[in-house]
């Protein structure tokens, strides 16, 4: 049936037992008079049903697809629930019905944590079947939540409902899945996956499993996907490939495990080991020497295998590193004599490192001169070292590259103390209003972090995925642990990436002596600072001059939290 089939003020429409109707095009049940209150489409086998016929703005009573089949749910017009407003109240009946997959609200612009604000109704699925994959995981995991029980009544008692996929729960009754709590089986195979790899979204384990084993790869994949509902952690399996050199990739901080076994790893590019904060399996490595970057890593997190690295007087730190971390047996050394021994046994005496003894004055006189110069330089520059950094940074700021753009969600992260009414009102009524009118994507923790989420984690994630920062500080800001956490993350990211931008606004007009935080004090007297004593319009104009234009985006995408919500508010 085609769009706008019904032109009048219908309130009840029955399409029961029309086997010739194979699809429902967008807005089939739209009328000039509003929603058709009762739609009976039972005993029909639809190849496709557009979502606008299931999720409809406003009140309706009942939509029935009982005793039929609903194949693919399409979204031809790009329907967005949030843009269209509250759906319902009204009930959707899918009893004794086959479906490819359950209604997935995030596909239509509605994150799970917002569902109870936009969808008022219930969905009934008794004696039906569809895929019990990662997209139903939030419903199962939040079974005890009152809204989920209202949305999906009798979930626990629907023992005739059968899961059609994935393989781990295929053919199981819904009640059996719930009783067993086998939520680790509620996974999705991902379409967007690197070449030669298989990607599985496993929300119960809060990670993506990306398996690139036996693919003949010469290096790590160029990209990693993002999972359903923002699942971001990656377990990367690269077994049995042809990798000898491990290159840097911008997704390395997302890895929770890296398996490079059955590869003859001979070299790690600069920054790789420093960036990885996960277990690493290089059990079949062929490293000649160990990079100094390993010195900052816990040796218990690395499986080195049986291949020894060269240990000599130039890298005595290896033995100390193993001993201090009590990691005996983790690494083997090959000495100049050809002997193979545990790294924990290697020290000055083992290697017989010679210590040259020179006359004291041939060393001390140049050393005293050098130390004197160093003391003068240190005393002169210590208090201004960050000032120097900011001066250089302002003149050498790089443009954001395409790889970094992929991980940027927010154009501007705004940090302000919510306890200062004046400062907080200023950013809401002035800064945020103007920036949004110019299409900047804004993240302000007090507005954008939902109740129940871990604030520190959300702040760190948002800072790392923001291109620019605006810090509005005052006396209250300097003693608020929340804003100090934000400032720490901002300065860390700003220093690490030369393409990130910064603007600071001294709301109270504090003197340098009143600012206890060294980096903020330096920023306040740098070219990154704005004078709040100017009129608001002039200040906003100068702020816009300091900020880069918003990133160009091909499409608007709602991004949810990096971790699944633990509670939906009633």
XYZ file of C-alpha atoms in Angstrom:
570
model
C 0.000 0.000 0.000
C 1.275 3.475 -0.868
C 1.720 6.669 1.096
C -1.400 8.580 2.177
C -3.837 5.823 1.208
C -6.392 7.190 3.685
C -7.398 10.815 3.193
C -10.326 11.096 5.568
C -10.895 11.177 9.286
C -10.749 7.449 9.819
C -10.519 6.181 13.383
C -10.695 2.422 12.681
C -9.068 0.611 9.724
C -9.056 -3.160 9.197
C -6.682 -4.817 6.715
C -6.984 -8.306 8.156
C -6.371 -11.316 5.854
C -5.153 -9.389 2.793
C -2.501 -11.790 1.550
C -1.872 -9.705 -1.560
C -0.580 -6.728 0.451
C 3.173 -7.293 0.683
C 4.382 -3.928 2.009
C 3.324 -0.806 3.886
C 4.919 2.323 2.443
C 5.666 5.441 4.571
C 2.654 7.038 6.300
C 0.141 4.545 4.945
C -2.077 5.248 7.954
C -1.654 9.050 7.898
C -4.816 11.138 7.638
C -5.629 14.814 7.746
C -7.483 14.200 10.966
C -4.552 12.692 12.877
C -3.769 9.115 13.835
C -6.074 6.249 12.967
C -6.792 5.019 16.465
C -7.297 1.323 15.700
C -5.345 -0.406 12.902
C -5.860 -4.144 12.440
C -3.282 -5.617 10.017
C -3.434 -9.147 11.425
C -2.982 -12.293 9.320
C -0.795 -10.555 6.720
C 2.712 -11.395 5.572
C 4.582 -8.145 4.938
C 7.976 -8.188 3.258
C 8.554 -4.567 4.339
C 6.813 -2.200 6.744
C 7.965 1.400 6.996
C 8.559 2.466 10.586
C 6.188 5.441 10.199
C 3.332 2.942 10.288
C 4.478 1.505 13.653
C 5.874 4.519 15.518
C 3.514 7.454 15.106
C 3.469 10.875 16.726
C 0.606 11.432 19.094
C -2.102 9.301 20.644
C -3.402 6.043 19.207
C -5.130 3.035 20.746
C -3.982 -0.157 19.125
C -1.840 -1.371 16.222
C -2.141 -5.101 15.504
C 0.116 -7.340 13.396
C -0.933 -10.542 15.157
C -0.681 -13.945 13.434
C 1.404 -12.627 10.555
C 4.934 -11.793 9.516
C 6.844 -8.507 9.465
C 10.062 -8.737 7.465
C 12.274 -5.708 7.105
C 11.317 -2.521 9.006
C 12.369 0.307 6.676
C 12.914 4.007 7.329
C 12.596 5.514 3.858
C 12.010 9.085 5.047
C 14.649 9.062 7.807
C 11.999 9.229 10.540
C 13.373 10.594 13.856
C 11.318 10.073 17.007
C 12.847 12.974 18.946
C 12.160 15.407 16.111
C 8.545 14.241 15.864
C 7.761 14.226 19.581
C 5.888 11.896 21.931
C 4.589 8.622 20.470
C 1.414 7.276 22.063
C 0.133 6.221 24.417
C -0.927 3.174 22.472
C -0.293 -0.565 22.310
C 1.526 -2.479 19.559
C 0.499 -6.122 19.218
C 2.962 -8.520 17.603
C 1.591 -11.729 19.104
C 2.021 -14.977 17.181
C 4.066 -12.958 14.715
C 7.410 -13.539 13.057
C 9.864 -10.632 12.777
C 13.436 -10.262 11.577
C 14.323 -8.086 14.570
C 12.700 -6.223 17.446
C 11.822 -2.528 17.163
C 15.155 -0.808 17.724
C 14.564 2.705 19.044
C 18.149 4.034 18.547
C 17.794 3.351 14.800
C 15.141 6.064 14.813
C 17.016 8.714 16.785
C 15.967 7.666 20.289
C 18.696 6.475 22.707
C 17.520 3.933 25.256
C 17.910 6.339 28.170
C 15.349 8.672 26.534
C 12.787 6.024 25.571
C 10.493 6.593 28.543
C 10.227 10.306 27.641
C 9.043 9.717 24.084
C 7.332 6.335 23.811
C 4.206 5.863 25.927
C 2.736 2.454 25.346
C 3.331 -1.277 25.478
C 4.542 -3.911 23.013
C 3.151 -7.448 23.170
C 5.034 -10.349 21.548
C 3.592 -13.568 22.991
C 4.066 -16.668 20.796
C 6.298 -14.730 18.401
C 9.924 -14.875 17.306
C 12.753 -12.606 16.216
C 16.511 -12.246 16.611
C 17.641 -11.962 20.248
C 20.806 -10.056 19.344
C 22.679 -7.087 20.825
C 19.753 -4.784 20.043
C 17.517 -6.435 22.650
C 20.326 -6.647 25.217
C 19.334 -3.376 26.966
C 15.791 -4.663 27.505
C 17.052 -7.948 28.968
C 19.763 -6.329 31.092
C 17.301 -3.766 32.490
C 14.588 -6.294 33.206
C 14.034 -5.022 36.751
C 13.463 -1.461 35.572
C 9.815 -0.378 35.913
C 9.717 1.296 32.505
C 11.001 -1.817 30.706
C 8.326 -3.880 32.441
C 5.686 -1.401 31.237
C 7.094 -1.239 27.700
C 7.315 -5.017 27.341
C 4.642 -6.523 29.658
C 4.890 -10.165 30.648
C 8.419 -10.441 29.244
C 9.364 -13.053 31.837
C 6.211 -15.095 31.279
C 6.331 -15.263 27.469
C 7.609 -18.842 27.413
C 6.313 -19.431 23.890
C 8.518 -16.726 22.369
C 11.424 -18.244 20.395
C 14.762 -16.580 19.601
C 15.753 -17.090 15.951
C 19.350 -15.862 16.379
C 22.221 -15.547 17.272
C 23.508 -19.113 17.236
C 24.070 -19.257 20.997
C 20.377 -18.719 21.821
C 18.801 -19.898 18.568
C 15.663 -21.937 19.266
C 15.587 -21.008 22.971
C 12.443 -19.757 24.697
C 12.659 -16.201 25.963
C 12.051 -17.344 29.525
C 14.959 -19.795 29.243
C 17.283 -16.980 28.138
C 16.137 -14.778 31.012
C 16.377 -17.580 33.580
C 19.867 -18.582 32.467
C 21.033 -14.967 32.264
C 23.015 -16.002 29.163
C 23.253 -12.401 28.049
C 26.755 -12.952 26.736
C 25.114 -14.682 23.762
C 23.162 -11.531 22.792
C 25.659 -10.390 20.165
C 25.556 -8.819 16.701
C 27.697 -9.441 13.648
C 28.820 -6.004 12.436
C 28.676 -4.982 8.789
C 31.314 -2.258 9.116
C 34.431 -4.279 9.784
C 38.070 -4.053 8.603
C 39.090 -6.168 5.611
C 39.866 -9.762 6.529
C 38.210 -9.463 9.945
C 35.040 -10.595 11.685
C 33.510 -8.070 14.090
C 31.131 -9.071 16.882
C 29.392 -6.551 19.132
C 29.222 -8.092 22.635
C 27.433 -5.550 24.879
C 27.298 -7.871 27.903
C 31.116 -7.826 27.944
C 31.174 -4.110 27.033
C 33.425 -4.680 24.047
C 33.717 -5.420 20.352
C 35.532 -8.608 19.411
C 37.443 -7.964 16.195
C 39.029 -11.197 14.936
C 41.472 -10.757 12.025
C 43.220 -14.113 12.423
C 44.654 -16.023 9.443
C 44.140 -13.142 6.982
C 47.689 -12.617 5.716
C 47.777 -9.063 7.101
C 51.067 -7.155 7.286
C 49.989 -4.603 9.900
C 47.124 -3.622 12.175
C 43.843 -2.582 10.476
C 43.452 1.098 9.624
C 40.215 1.575 11.598
C 37.987 0.036 14.240
C 34.170 0.260 14.208
C 31.913 1.600 16.950
C 29.371 -0.887 18.270
C 25.669 -0.652 18.937
C 24.657 2.012 21.461
C 28.205 3.424 21.546
C 30.043 0.212 22.472
C 33.643 1.403 22.073
C 36.079 -1.056 23.707
C 37.882 -3.454 21.366
C 39.453 -6.872 21.846
C 41.662 -7.147 18.752
C 42.768 -10.642 17.709
C 45.508 -10.727 15.050
C 46.671 -14.360 15.339
C 48.661 -16.047 12.593
C 49.275 -13.148 10.223
C 52.462 -11.785 8.634
C 53.027 -8.809 10.907
C 56.629 -7.920 11.683
C 56.193 -4.206 12.446
C 53.324 -2.814 14.564
C 52.389 0.704 13.440
C 50.555 3.361 15.421
C 46.776 3.598 15.002
C 44.496 6.233 16.541
C 42.186 3.543 17.984
C 44.916 1.974 20.155
C 43.620 3.629 23.385
C 40.316 1.782 22.825
C 41.922 -1.682 22.965
C 41.199 -3.818 26.022
C 43.241 -6.748 24.671
C 45.664 -7.253 21.766
C 46.589 -10.746 20.584
C 49.561 -10.766 18.175
C 50.501 -14.395 18.736
C 51.875 -16.407 15.781
C 53.323 -13.225 14.249
C 57.051 -12.572 14.136
C 56.937 -9.086 15.662
C 60.324 -7.416 15.293
C 59.510 -3.751 15.863
C 56.938 -1.414 17.439
C 56.609 2.095 15.998
C 57.110 5.048 18.349
C 54.175 5.640 20.645
C 52.524 2.245 20.214
C 53.522 0.723 23.564
C 52.994 4.019 25.425
C 49.460 4.245 24.030
C 48.405 0.660 24.745
C 46.843 0.124 28.178
C 45.829 -3.510 27.818
C 47.146 -7.066 27.863
C 49.435 -7.783 24.890
C 50.196 -11.267 23.574
C 53.389 -11.332 21.453
C 54.342 -14.837 22.463
C 55.943 -15.564 19.064
C 57.820 -12.244 18.805
C 61.288 -11.865 17.246
C 62.334 -8.621 18.955
C 66.060 -7.954 18.857
C 65.952 -5.204 21.469
C 63.334 -3.914 23.867
C 62.145 -0.316 23.408
C 62.380 2.026 26.389
C 58.619 2.480 26.123
C 58.206 -0.927 27.778
C 59.837 0.495 30.917
C 56.603 2.368 31.775
C 54.408 -0.709 31.303
C 53.612 -3.491 33.765
C 55.542 -6.546 32.449
C 52.721 -8.790 33.703
C 50.559 -7.316 30.905
C 52.896 -8.622 28.180
C 53.399 -12.238 27.093
C 56.874 -12.226 25.521
C 57.207 -15.952 24.888
C 60.522 -17.814 24.636
C 62.421 -15.591 22.197
C 65.178 -13.672 24.072
C 66.039 -9.997 23.574
C 69.590 -8.657 23.669
C 70.617 -7.532 27.166
C 73.902 -5.665 27.580
C 75.395 -2.762 29.490
C 73.373 -0.262 27.436
C 69.996 -1.509 28.680
C 70.554 -2.515 32.295
C 67.047 -1.165 33.004
C 65.529 -4.405 31.683
C 66.713 -6.489 34.621
C 65.653 -3.789 37.102
C 62.261 -3.508 35.399
C 61.553 -7.220 35.740
C 62.819 -7.428 39.327
C 61.003 -4.331 40.609
C 57.719 -5.613 39.197
C 58.345 -9.148 40.499
C 57.794 -10.477 36.981
C 60.297 -13.342 37.117
C 60.035 -15.676 34.153
C 58.243 -13.161 31.890
C 61.230 -12.338 29.654
C 64.463 -13.997 28.485
C 67.742 -12.244 27.716
C 70.534 -13.187 25.319
C 73.938 -12.045 26.593
C 76.952 -11.109 24.474
C 78.404 -14.518 25.292
C 75.383 -16.167 23.657
C 74.046 -17.388 26.972
C 70.260 -17.327 27.447
C 69.032 -16.395 30.916
C 66.005 -14.891 32.644
C 65.938 -11.089 32.488
C 65.544 -10.998 36.280
C 69.089 -12.412 36.588
C 70.730 -9.681 34.499
C 72.601 -6.925 36.337
C 75.972 -5.129 36.319
C 77.790 -8.123 37.786
C 76.218 -10.611 35.374
C 77.230 -8.517 32.372
C 80.583 -7.479 33.904
C 80.032 -3.896 32.829
C 83.287 -1.960 33.201
C 83.186 1.392 35.037
C 85.876 3.771 33.763
C 87.626 5.600 36.602
C 88.868 9.081 35.698
C 90.576 11.738 37.792
C 87.921 13.634 39.751
C 88.848 17.061 38.472
C 88.600 16.039 34.805
C 84.925 15.325 35.448
C 84.007 17.734 38.202
C 85.131 21.020 36.630
C 83.043 20.697 33.434
C 80.209 19.233 35.492
C 80.192 22.209 37.862
C 80.018 24.605 34.908
C 77.189 22.669 33.341
C 75.275 22.458 36.618
C 75.673 26.210 37.176
C 74.225 26.978 33.756
C 71.402 24.510 34.304
C 70.503 26.016 37.669
C 70.344 29.494 36.146
C 68.175 28.284 33.274
C 65.876 26.258 35.554
C 65.427 29.100 38.069
C 64.677 31.546 35.235
C 62.242 29.397 33.269
C 60.605 27.087 35.802
C 57.679 29.325 36.617
C 57.115 30.152 32.960
C 57.571 26.782 31.261
C 53.914 26.480 30.381
C 53.873 30.071 29.166
C 56.609 29.116 26.699
C 54.612 26.109 25.598
C 51.488 28.220 24.992
C 53.496 30.835 23.068
C 54.912 28.174 20.745
C 51.617 26.309 20.497
C 49.727 29.416 19.342
C 52.103 29.734 16.376
C 52.414 26.068 15.490
C 48.829 24.845 15.938
C 48.083 22.195 13.338
C 44.897 21.561 11.399
C 42.886 18.517 12.406
C 43.542 15.579 10.088
C 40.959 13.178 8.677
C 41.792 10.372 11.138
C 41.325 12.658 14.143
C 38.085 14.031 12.699
C 36.612 10.525 12.802
C 36.805 10.415 16.591
C 35.568 13.973 17.181
C 31.920 14.294 18.179
C 31.804 17.700 19.895
C 33.113 20.937 18.368
C 33.374 22.625 21.785
C 33.583 21.301 25.367
C 32.550 23.988 27.893
C 33.839 23.848 31.466
C 32.177 26.082 34.089
C 31.367 25.888 37.793
C 27.640 25.315 38.200
C 27.794 26.730 41.764
C 28.498 30.208 40.385
C 25.072 31.358 39.181
C 26.454 34.283 37.223
C 29.049 32.274 35.323
C 26.664 29.403 34.630
C 23.905 31.749 33.450
C 26.430 33.518 31.206
C 27.432 30.350 29.367
C 23.804 29.200 28.980
C 22.321 32.482 27.780
C 25.303 33.823 25.853
C 27.994 31.352 24.832
C 25.903 28.206 24.225
C 23.089 30.142 22.536
C 25.461 31.850 20.078
C 27.560 28.756 19.350
C 24.520 26.577 18.698
C 23.115 29.219 16.347
C 26.335 28.777 14.343
C 25.956 24.974 14.232
C 28.608 24.132 16.842
C 28.101 20.777 18.563
C 28.393 21.582 22.292
C 29.115 19.391 25.313
C 28.561 20.915 28.772
C 28.785 18.253 31.521
C 26.103 19.703 33.808
C 23.573 19.642 30.960
C 24.679 16.624 28.939
C 25.621 13.937 31.473
C 22.516 11.974 32.450
C 21.804 10.903 36.048
C 23.232 7.516 36.882
C 26.302 7.790 34.666
C 29.817 7.968 36.110
C 30.630 11.650 35.716
C 34.436 11.288 35.673
C 34.295 8.671 32.908
C 31.821 10.675 30.847
C 33.918 13.863 31.230
C 37.099 12.080 30.111
C 35.354 10.558 27.084
C 33.771 13.879 26.080
C 37.046 15.810 26.443
C 38.907 13.271 24.293
C 36.220 13.536 21.617
C 36.097 17.368 21.551
C 38.107 19.571 19.177
C 38.068 22.788 21.236
C 37.636 23.852 24.854
C 36.151 26.925 26.497
C 37.039 27.287 30.202
C 35.045 29.898 32.171
C 36.758 30.037 35.562
C 36.131 31.928 38.789
C 36.912 31.573 42.489
C 34.367 28.762 42.871
C 35.879 26.956 39.873
C 39.266 26.658 41.600
C 37.859 24.717 44.586
C 35.265 22.548 42.855
C 36.538 18.974 42.429
C 34.266 18.470 39.401
C 35.649 21.416 37.460
C 39.216 20.600 38.524
C 38.733 17.115 37.038
C 37.442 18.713 33.805
C 40.401 21.126 33.703
C 42.904 18.310 34.237
C 41.445 16.286 31.331
C 41.256 19.380 29.115
C 44.884 20.369 29.700
C 46.055 16.772 29.197
C 44.294 16.492 25.836
C 45.294 20.025 24.779
C 48.986 19.356 25.448
C 48.881 15.939 23.766
C 47.296 16.988 20.455
C 48.593 20.037 18.608
C 45.333 20.472 16.653
C 43.164 21.060 19.723
C 42.193 24.658 20.533
C 41.621 26.422 23.877
C 39.964 29.611 25.122
C 39.863 30.709 28.784
C 37.612 33.396 30.288
C 38.466 34.906 33.691
C 34.910 35.520 34.921
C 35.854 37.083 38.286
C 38.827 39.030 36.916
C 41.210 37.132 39.221
C 44.816 38.245 39.568
C 47.551 35.749 38.723
C 48.403 35.447 42.416
C 44.807 34.305 43.076
C 45.024 31.448 40.533
C 46.606 28.474 42.276
C 46.672 26.169 39.247
C 49.903 26.709 37.295
C 48.644 25.844 33.819
C 45.475 27.882 34.212
C 47.524 30.807 35.521
C 49.750 30.601 32.438
C 46.766 30.344 30.091
C 45.196 33.417 31.737
C 48.157 35.559 30.712
C 48.500 34.022 27.248
C 46.935 34.691 23.861
C 44.363 31.999 24.616
C 42.700 34.251 27.260
C 39.731 36.593 26.826
C 38.955 39.651 28.963
C 35.544 39.229 30.605
C 35.456 42.936 31.517
C 34.496 43.703 27.916
C 30.840 43.891 26.925
C 29.219 40.549 26.286
C 28.780 41.162 22.581
C 32.420 42.088 22.133
C 33.514 39.114 24.233
C 31.402 36.704 22.191
C 32.784 38.188 18.968
C 36.354 37.690 20.189
C 35.520 34.152 21.321
C 34.211 33.299 17.851
C 37.428 34.735 16.380
C 39.495 32.415 18.569
C 37.448 29.288 17.832
C 37.693 27.328 14.639
C 34.523 26.888 12.604
C 32.485 23.785 13.454
C 33.488 20.575 11.714
C 31.586 19.787 8.561
C 29.487 16.684 8.995
C 27.873 14.590 6.323
C 24.956 13.674 8.554
C 23.651 14.294 12.025
C 24.125 11.424 14.374
C 22.908 11.056 17.947
C 25.747 9.728 20.105
C 24.945 7.965 23.349
C 27.152 7.207 26.339
C 30.293 5.065 25.751
C 28.889 2.582 28.187
C 25.397 1.103 28.436
C 23.106 2.883 30.869
C 22.731 1.169 34.203
C 19.401 2.741 35.092
C 16.552 4.453 33.247
C 14.818 7.077 35.436
C 11.128 6.453 36.064
